[in-house]
XYZ file of C-alpha atoms in Angstrom:
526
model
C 17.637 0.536 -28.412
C 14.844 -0.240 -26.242
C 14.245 2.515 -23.087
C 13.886 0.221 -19.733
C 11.279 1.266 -17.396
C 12.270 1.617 -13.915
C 9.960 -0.040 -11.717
C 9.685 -1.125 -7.899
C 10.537 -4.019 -5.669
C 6.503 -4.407 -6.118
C 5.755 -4.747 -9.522
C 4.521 -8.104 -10.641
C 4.248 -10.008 -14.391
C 0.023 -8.637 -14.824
C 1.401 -4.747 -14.180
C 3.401 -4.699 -17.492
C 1.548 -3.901 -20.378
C 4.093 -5.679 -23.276
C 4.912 -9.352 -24.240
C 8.811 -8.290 -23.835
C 9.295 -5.265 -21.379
C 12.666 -4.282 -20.531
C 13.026 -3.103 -16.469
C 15.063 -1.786 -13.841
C 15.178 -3.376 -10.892
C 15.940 -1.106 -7.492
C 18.939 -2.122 -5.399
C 18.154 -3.624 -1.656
C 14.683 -4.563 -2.179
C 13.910 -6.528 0.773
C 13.972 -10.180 0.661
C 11.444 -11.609 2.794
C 8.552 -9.540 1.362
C 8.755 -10.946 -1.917
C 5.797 -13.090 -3.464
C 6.895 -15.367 -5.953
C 5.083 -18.344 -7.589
C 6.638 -21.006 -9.592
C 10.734 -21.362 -10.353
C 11.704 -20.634 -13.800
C 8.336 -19.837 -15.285
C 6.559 -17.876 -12.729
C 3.064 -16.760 -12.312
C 2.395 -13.195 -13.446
C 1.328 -12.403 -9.769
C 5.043 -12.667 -8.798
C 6.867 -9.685 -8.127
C 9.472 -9.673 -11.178
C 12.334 -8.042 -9.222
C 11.613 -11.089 -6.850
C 11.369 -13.819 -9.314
C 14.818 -11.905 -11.369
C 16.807 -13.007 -7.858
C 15.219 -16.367 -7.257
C 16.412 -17.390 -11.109
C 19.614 -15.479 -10.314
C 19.039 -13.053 -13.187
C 20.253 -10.589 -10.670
C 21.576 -10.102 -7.247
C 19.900 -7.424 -4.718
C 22.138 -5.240 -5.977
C 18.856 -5.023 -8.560
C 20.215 -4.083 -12.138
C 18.190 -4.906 -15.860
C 15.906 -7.472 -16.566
C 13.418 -8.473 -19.708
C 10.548 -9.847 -18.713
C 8.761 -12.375 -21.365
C 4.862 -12.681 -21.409
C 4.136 -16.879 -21.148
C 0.941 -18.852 -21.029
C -0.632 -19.895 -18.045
C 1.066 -22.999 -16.328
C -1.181 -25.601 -15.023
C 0.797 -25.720 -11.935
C 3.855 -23.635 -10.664
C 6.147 -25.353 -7.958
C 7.880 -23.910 -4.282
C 11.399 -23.627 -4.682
C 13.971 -21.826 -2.441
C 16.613 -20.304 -4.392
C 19.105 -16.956 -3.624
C 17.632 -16.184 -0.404
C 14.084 -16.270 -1.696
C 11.304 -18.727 -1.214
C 8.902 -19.321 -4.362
C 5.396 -20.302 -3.125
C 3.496 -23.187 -4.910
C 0.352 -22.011 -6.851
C -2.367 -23.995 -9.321
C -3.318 -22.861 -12.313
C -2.527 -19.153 -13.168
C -4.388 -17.255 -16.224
C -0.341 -16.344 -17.637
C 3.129 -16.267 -16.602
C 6.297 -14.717 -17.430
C 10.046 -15.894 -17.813
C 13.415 -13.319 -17.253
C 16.347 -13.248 -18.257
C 19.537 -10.520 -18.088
C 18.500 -7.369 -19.479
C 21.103 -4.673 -21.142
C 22.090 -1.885 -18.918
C 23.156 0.218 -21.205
C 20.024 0.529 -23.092
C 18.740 2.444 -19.891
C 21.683 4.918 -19.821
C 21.812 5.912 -23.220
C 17.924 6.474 -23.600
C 18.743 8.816 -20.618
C 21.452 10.217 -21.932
C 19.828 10.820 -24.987
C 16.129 12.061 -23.980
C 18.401 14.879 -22.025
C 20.541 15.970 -24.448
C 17.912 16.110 -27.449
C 15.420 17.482 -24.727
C 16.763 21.061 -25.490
C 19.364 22.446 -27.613
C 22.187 24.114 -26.204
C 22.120 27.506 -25.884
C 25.613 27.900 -23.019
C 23.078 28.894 -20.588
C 22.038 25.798 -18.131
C 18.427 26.829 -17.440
C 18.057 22.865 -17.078
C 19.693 23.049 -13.518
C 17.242 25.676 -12.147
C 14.320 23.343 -13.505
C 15.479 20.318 -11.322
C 15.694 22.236 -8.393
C 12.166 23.344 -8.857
C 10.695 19.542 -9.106
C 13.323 18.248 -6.575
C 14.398 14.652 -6.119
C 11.880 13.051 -8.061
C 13.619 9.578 -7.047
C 12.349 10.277 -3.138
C 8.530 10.018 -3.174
C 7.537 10.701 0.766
C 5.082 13.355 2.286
C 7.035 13.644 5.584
C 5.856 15.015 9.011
C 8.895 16.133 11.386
C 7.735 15.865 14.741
C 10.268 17.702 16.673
C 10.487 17.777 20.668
C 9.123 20.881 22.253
C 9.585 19.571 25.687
C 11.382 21.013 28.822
C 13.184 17.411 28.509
C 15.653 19.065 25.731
C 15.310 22.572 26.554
C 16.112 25.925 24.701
C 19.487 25.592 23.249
C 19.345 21.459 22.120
C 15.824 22.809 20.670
C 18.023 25.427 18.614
C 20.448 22.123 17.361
C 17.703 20.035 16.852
C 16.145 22.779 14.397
C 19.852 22.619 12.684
C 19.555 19.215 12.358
C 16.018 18.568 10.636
C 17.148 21.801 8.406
C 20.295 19.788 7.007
C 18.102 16.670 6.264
C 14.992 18.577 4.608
C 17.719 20.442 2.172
C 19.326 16.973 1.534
C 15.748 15.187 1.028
C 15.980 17.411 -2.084
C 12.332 19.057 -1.654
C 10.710 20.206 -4.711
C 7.025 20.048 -6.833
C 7.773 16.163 -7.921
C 10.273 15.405 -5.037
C 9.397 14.910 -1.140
C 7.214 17.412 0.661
C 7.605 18.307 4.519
C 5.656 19.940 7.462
C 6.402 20.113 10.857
C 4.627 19.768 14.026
C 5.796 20.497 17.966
C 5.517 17.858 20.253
C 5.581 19.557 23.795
C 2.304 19.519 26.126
C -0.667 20.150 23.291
C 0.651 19.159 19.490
C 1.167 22.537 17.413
C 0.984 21.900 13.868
C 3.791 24.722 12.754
C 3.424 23.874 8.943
C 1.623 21.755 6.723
C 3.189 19.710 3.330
C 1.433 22.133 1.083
C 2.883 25.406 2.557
C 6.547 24.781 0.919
C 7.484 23.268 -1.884
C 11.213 24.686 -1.854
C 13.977 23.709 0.270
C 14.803 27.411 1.066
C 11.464 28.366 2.130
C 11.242 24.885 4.116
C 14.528 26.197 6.171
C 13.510 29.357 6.844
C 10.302 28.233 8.122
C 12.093 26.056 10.462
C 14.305 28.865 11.317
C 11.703 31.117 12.937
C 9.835 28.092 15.169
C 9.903 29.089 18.728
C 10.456 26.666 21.330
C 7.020 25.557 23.480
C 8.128 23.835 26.608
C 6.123 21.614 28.658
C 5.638 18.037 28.854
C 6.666 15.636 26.059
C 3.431 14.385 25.380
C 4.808 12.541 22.277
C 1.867 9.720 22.375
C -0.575 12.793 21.938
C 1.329 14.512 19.090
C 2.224 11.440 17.066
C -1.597 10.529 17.294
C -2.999 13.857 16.613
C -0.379 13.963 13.511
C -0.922 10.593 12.569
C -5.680 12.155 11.928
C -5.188 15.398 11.142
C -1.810 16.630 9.344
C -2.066 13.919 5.680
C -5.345 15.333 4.591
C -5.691 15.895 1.021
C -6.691 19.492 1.718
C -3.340 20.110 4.027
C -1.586 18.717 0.969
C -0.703 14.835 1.654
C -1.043 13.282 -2.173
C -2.301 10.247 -3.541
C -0.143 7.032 -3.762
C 2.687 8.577 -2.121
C 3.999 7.142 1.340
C 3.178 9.219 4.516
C 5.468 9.432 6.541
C 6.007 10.952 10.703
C 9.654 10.683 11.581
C 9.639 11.750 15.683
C 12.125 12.775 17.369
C 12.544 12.327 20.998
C 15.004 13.787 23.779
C 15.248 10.923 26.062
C 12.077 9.693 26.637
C 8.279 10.990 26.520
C 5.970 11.626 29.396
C 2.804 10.083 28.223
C 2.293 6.617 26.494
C 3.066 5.657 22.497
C 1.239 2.633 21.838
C -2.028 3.801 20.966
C -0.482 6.303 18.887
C 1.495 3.877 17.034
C -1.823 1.482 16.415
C -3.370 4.733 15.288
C -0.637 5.744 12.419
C -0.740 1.967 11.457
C -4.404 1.903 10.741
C -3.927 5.795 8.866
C -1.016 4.147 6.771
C 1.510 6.031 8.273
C 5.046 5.173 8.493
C 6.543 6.413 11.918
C 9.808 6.561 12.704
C 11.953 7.334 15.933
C 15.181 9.241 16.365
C 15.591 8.750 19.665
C 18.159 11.210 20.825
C 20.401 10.918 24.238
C 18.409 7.710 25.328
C 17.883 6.894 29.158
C 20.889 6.379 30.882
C 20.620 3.435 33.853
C 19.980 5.476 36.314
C 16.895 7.000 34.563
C 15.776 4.061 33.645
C 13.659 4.251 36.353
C 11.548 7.100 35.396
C 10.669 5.994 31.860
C 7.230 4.123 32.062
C 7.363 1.948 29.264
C 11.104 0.727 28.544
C 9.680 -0.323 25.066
C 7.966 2.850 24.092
C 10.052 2.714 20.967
C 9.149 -0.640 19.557
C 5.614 0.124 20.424
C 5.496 3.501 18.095
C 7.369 2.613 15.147
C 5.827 1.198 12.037
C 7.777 -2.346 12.198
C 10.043 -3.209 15.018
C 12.615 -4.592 12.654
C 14.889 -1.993 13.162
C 14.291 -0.311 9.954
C 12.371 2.514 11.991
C 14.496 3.446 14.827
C 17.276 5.695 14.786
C 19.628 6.607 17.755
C 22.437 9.776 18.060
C 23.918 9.726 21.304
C 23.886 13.711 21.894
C 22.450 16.402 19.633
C 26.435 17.634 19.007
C 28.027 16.917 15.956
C 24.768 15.542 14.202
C 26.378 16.091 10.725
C 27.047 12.871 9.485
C 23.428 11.416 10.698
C 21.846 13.243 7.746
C 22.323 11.010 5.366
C 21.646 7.629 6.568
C 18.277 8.816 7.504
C 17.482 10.698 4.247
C 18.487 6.952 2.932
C 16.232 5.535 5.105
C 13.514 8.227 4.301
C 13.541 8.161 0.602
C 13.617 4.618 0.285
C 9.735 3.998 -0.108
C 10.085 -0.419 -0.582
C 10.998 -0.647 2.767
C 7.648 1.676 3.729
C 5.260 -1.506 5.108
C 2.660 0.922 6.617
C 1.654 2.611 3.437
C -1.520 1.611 2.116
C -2.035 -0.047 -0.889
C -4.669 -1.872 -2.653
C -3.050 -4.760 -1.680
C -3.656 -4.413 2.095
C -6.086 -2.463 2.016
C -9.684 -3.747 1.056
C -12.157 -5.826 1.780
C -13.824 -8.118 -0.956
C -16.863 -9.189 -0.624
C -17.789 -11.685 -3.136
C -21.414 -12.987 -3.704
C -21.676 -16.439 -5.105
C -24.627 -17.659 -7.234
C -25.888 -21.256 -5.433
C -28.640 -21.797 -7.930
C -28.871 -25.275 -9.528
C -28.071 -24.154 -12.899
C -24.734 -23.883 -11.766
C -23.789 -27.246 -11.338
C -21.307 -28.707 -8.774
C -18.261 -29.110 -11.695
C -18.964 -25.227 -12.464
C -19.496 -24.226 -8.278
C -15.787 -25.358 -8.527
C -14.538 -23.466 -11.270
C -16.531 -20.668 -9.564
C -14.410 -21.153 -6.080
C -11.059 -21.508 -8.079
C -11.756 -17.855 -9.295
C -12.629 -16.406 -5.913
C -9.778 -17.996 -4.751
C -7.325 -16.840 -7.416
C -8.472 -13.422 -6.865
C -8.539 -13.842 -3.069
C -4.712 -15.106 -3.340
C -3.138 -11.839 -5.015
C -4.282 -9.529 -1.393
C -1.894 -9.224 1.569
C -4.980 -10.798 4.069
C -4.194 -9.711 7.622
C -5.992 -8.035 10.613
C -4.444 -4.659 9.773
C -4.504 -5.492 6.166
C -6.948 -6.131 3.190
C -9.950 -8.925 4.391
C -12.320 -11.633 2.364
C -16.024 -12.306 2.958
C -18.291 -15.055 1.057
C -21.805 -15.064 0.668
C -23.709 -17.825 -1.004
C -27.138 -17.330 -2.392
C -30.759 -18.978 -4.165
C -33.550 -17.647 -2.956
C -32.038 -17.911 0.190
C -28.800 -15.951 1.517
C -25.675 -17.888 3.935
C -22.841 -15.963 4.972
C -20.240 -18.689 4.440
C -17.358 -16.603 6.214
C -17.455 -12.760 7.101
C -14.602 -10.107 7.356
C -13.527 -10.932 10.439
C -13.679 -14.233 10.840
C -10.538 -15.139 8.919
C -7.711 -12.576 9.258
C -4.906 -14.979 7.258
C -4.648 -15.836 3.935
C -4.016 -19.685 4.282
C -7.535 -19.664 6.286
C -9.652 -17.744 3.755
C -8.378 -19.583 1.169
C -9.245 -22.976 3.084
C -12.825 -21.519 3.826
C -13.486 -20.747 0.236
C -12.450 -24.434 -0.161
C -14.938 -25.989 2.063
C -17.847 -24.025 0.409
C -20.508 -26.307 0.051
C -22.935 -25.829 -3.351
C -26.202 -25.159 -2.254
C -28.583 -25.668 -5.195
C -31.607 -23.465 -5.701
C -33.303 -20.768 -7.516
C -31.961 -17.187 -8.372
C -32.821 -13.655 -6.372
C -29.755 -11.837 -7.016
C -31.345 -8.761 -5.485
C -32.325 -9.978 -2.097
C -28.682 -11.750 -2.255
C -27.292 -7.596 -2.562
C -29.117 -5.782 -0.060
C -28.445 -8.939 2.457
C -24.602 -8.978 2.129
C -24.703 -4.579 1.772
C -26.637 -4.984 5.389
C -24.748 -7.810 7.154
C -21.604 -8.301 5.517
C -20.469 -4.563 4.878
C -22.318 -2.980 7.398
C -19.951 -4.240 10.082
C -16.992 -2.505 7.980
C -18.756 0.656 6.953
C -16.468 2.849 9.020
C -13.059 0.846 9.008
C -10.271 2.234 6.722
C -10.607 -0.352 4.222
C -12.544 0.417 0.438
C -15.028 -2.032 0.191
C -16.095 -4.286 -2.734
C -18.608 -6.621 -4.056
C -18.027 -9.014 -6.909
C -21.509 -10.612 -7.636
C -21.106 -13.641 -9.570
C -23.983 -15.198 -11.413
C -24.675 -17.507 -14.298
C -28.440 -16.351 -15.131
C -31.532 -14.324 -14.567
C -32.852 -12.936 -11.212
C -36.169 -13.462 -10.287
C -35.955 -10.245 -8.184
C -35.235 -6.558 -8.898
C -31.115 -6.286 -8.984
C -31.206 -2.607 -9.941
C -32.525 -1.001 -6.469
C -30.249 -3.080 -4.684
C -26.952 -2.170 -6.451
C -27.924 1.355 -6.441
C -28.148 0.979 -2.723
C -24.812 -0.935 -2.200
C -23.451 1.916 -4.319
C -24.811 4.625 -2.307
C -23.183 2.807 1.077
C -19.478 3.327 -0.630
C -19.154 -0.284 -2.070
C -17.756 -0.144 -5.467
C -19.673 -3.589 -7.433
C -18.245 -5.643 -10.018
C -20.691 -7.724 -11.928
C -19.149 -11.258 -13.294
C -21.785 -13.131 -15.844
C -21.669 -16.607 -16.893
C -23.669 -18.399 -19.469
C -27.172 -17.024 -19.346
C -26.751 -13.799 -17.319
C -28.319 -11.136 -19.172
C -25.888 -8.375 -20.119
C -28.603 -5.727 -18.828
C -28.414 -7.619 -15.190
C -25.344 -6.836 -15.162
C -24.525 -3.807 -16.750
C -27.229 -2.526 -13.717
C -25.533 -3.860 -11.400
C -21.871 -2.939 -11.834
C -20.285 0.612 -10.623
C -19.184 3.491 -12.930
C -17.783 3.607 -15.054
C -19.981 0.750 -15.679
C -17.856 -1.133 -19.010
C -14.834 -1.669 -16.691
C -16.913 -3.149 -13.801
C -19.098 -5.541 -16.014
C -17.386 -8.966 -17.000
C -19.059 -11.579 -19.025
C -18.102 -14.800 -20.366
C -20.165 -17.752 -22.132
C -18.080 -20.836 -20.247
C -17.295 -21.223 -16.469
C -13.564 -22.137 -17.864
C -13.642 -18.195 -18.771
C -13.362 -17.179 -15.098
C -9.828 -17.892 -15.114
C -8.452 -15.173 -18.079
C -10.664 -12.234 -15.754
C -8.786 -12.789 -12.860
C -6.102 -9.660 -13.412
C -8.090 -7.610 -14.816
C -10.492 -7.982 -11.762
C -7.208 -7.538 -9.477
C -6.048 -4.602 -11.745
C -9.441 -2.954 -11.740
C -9.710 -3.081 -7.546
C -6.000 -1.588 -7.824
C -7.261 1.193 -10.052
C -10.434 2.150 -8.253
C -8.249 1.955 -4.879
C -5.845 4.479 -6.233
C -9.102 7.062 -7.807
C -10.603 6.998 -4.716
C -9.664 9.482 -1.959
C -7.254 7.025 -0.004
């Protein structure tokens, strides 16, 4: 029997490599963040959990699915169906269909891989193994920022240690499972221990065991902020493509303000969330400065992030419905990913060998690659730049921060018509476009697109752009010479170099230009 591949509430149609893939999908995948195209036949930039509920394949109660590799649809229609609104989309490069997968196939691959894995010998050296790598199901590098303040005092410290001891040994710590550090919150942040210090729950608990209690004010604002820079460095241990993750807890209310610090985590891709322990009562009310302070720190105010126990007594059966919350990394919307989390520059060749038929061809790509990022002001952003012999900024990065309005602006490009200095065209948009940018948290990229010869140098250019952090993808039509291009284009230098002989080839690039930003995103040093 085929093995299903477990995959996430994220996956869409162009990440699965087969014509027939059999999948898992995860139970409680949130509904409203789904993007699905088309009804029936969907575009292969839907999420295929998503588009599994909107044909009513499966419920959210997520289950087994087989996906089936389709042609590209000239058009793909908006339907609502099972709680789920598809978008409409034209022309996609391929689709896919689903229909009920077999469960069972997934069990007894499981069963099997385990049982044939090693031959049994009486002893169970399999159990000490797991404990080793931990919950591998829970991916989360998580900061506990614990309250240090006078505000909770010596002895609720002591139960507040308890408490954060139960859920790290229930987290199910381990070398593939969730790492934890811990930092005190009381008038100056101490950073007690760092993710890579522990990677055992034992260790983790005794760790905890020995903290000693600060006092002070519960500058909070200052600790989540200072947590938010310093503590998810790849040095301290924080690893790639995993959700970060600062769960604070708070003793009734903290001295300084939280808002910054929550902006700050949000642009770090940090998920925060509050347990917010013995809350103001009325009469205190009066002496909290910001009533909102919660709303204003955690990641999403949609209640996801916010936790409340009235009294740090009996904590016990708290554990698990945040270790729930903890572990379940769909519902992480703070994380970065290469979704929301670059900005695409792409440079647009004007010259009159294009053609106004072709120009449009040439926006339909942009657009189609445009379409697959989350575009937001904390998210991923679009510039254009059209160019001859002459350069014109047609938008930059931050003058559309929605998706519906850089996808109108690419619309209302108007062809220009001119010669070719590719060159000039790069060192322009490095300067004005991504200079701007240089030092936001987004990766940049440039996707040149041209359809002939330069009359300028393109090499220097490039070299530069490179050498200022933007990764370049080089996209040929017709008469570009290969060499152009290959010059152009980033390292490794054959997956950043696209060519085709008709403008109606733009189309079939489009994932692998998506799935080539997703891959340099995730080599990079996010």
């Amino acid at each position: 029997s085929l093995a299903s591949t477990a995959i996430t509430c994220f996956t869409r149609g162009l990440d699965l490599r087969k014509g027939t893939e059999d999948v898992l999908c995860p139970a409680n995948c949130p509904l409203w963040q789904f993007y699905v195209f088309g009804d029936g036949v969907y575009a292969s930039l839907s999420s295929v959990c998503g588009a599994a509920i909107h044909s009513g394949v499966i419920t959210n109660a997520g289950g087994a699915v087989r996906v089936q590799t389709l042609p590209g649809q000239e058009s793909y229609p908006a339907v609502n169906a099972n709680g789920i609104q598809s978008q409409a989309l034209s022309r996609w490069a391929s689709s896919f269909s689903v229909t009920a997968g077999t469960e069972n196939t997934a069990l007894e691959s499981v069963g099997r891989s385990v049982s044939t894995a090693r031959p049994s010998t009486g002893k169970r050296p399999k159990k000490t193994l797991d404990k080793k790598a931990g919950n591998k199901d829970c991916k989360a590098d998580i900061a506990f920022l614990i309250d240090g303040s006078y505000n909770i005092g010596q002895r609720r410290f002591n139960l507040q240690k308890n408490f954060v001891g139960k859920v790290a040994v229930m987290l199910g710590i381990g070398t593939e499972g969730p790492h934890v550090g811990v930092v005190q919150a009381s008038e100056h942040p101490k950073i007690e221990f760092y993710l890579k210090n522990f990677t055992a729950a034992k260790e983790v608990l005794f760790a905890i065991k020995e903290l000693g209690f600060r006092g002070g004010n519960s500058n909070t604002g200052k600790a989540l902020k200072h947590t938010a820079q310093k503590f998810f460095s790849l040095e301290n241990g924080a690893r790639k493509g995993i959700p970060k993750i600062i769960v604070v807890f708070l003793d009734g209310w903290p001295s300084d303000d939280l808002e910054e610090a929550g902006i700050v985590a949000r642009e770090f891709g940090v998920n925060v969330f509050i347990v917010s322990v013995a809350k103001p009562t009325t009469e205190e009310l009066g002496m909290v400065q910001d009533i909102g302070f919660i709303d204003k720190a955690v990641c999403r105010s949609n209640g996801f992030f916010s936790y409340q126990m009235p009294t740090w007594f009996g904590t016990t059966k708290y554990v698990k419905p945040l270790v729930q919350k903890l572990c379940s990394h769909e519902q992480m919307l703070c994380s970065k990913t290469c979704y929301n989390s670059v900005n695409i520059g792409f440079l647009i060749d004007g010259s009159s060998s294009v053609g106004e038929s072709n120009f449009r061809l040439v926006l339909e790509f942009v657009s189609n690659v445009a379409k697959a990022f989350e575009i937001s002001d904390i998210g991923s952003k679009v510039a254009a730049v059209q160019f001859t012999y002459d350069q014109r900024t047609e938008f930059s990065f931050t003058d559309h921060v929605t998706k519906e309005k850089v996808l109108s602006a690419i619309r209302n490009i108007r062809y220009m018509s001119g010669g070719t200095a590719t060159g000039d065209a790069i060192s322009f948009t490095t300067r004005n476009v991504f200079g701007p940018v240089k030092d936001g948290p987004n990766k940049n990229f440039l996707i040149v697109l041209t359809d002939g010869q330069s009359y300028d140098d393109v090499r220097g250019p490039a070299a530069a752009a490179q050498k200022a952090g933007i990764t370049v993808f080089s996209v040929g039509v017709a008469w570009a010479p290969l060499d152009d291009l290959k010059d152009m284009a980033s390292e490794p230098r054959e997956s950043h170099t696209f060519f085709t002989r008709e403008f109606t080839g733009l189309e079939q690039m489009v994932p692998d230009i998506i799935r080539g930003i997703c891959k340099d995103f995730l080599d990079s040093k996010q």
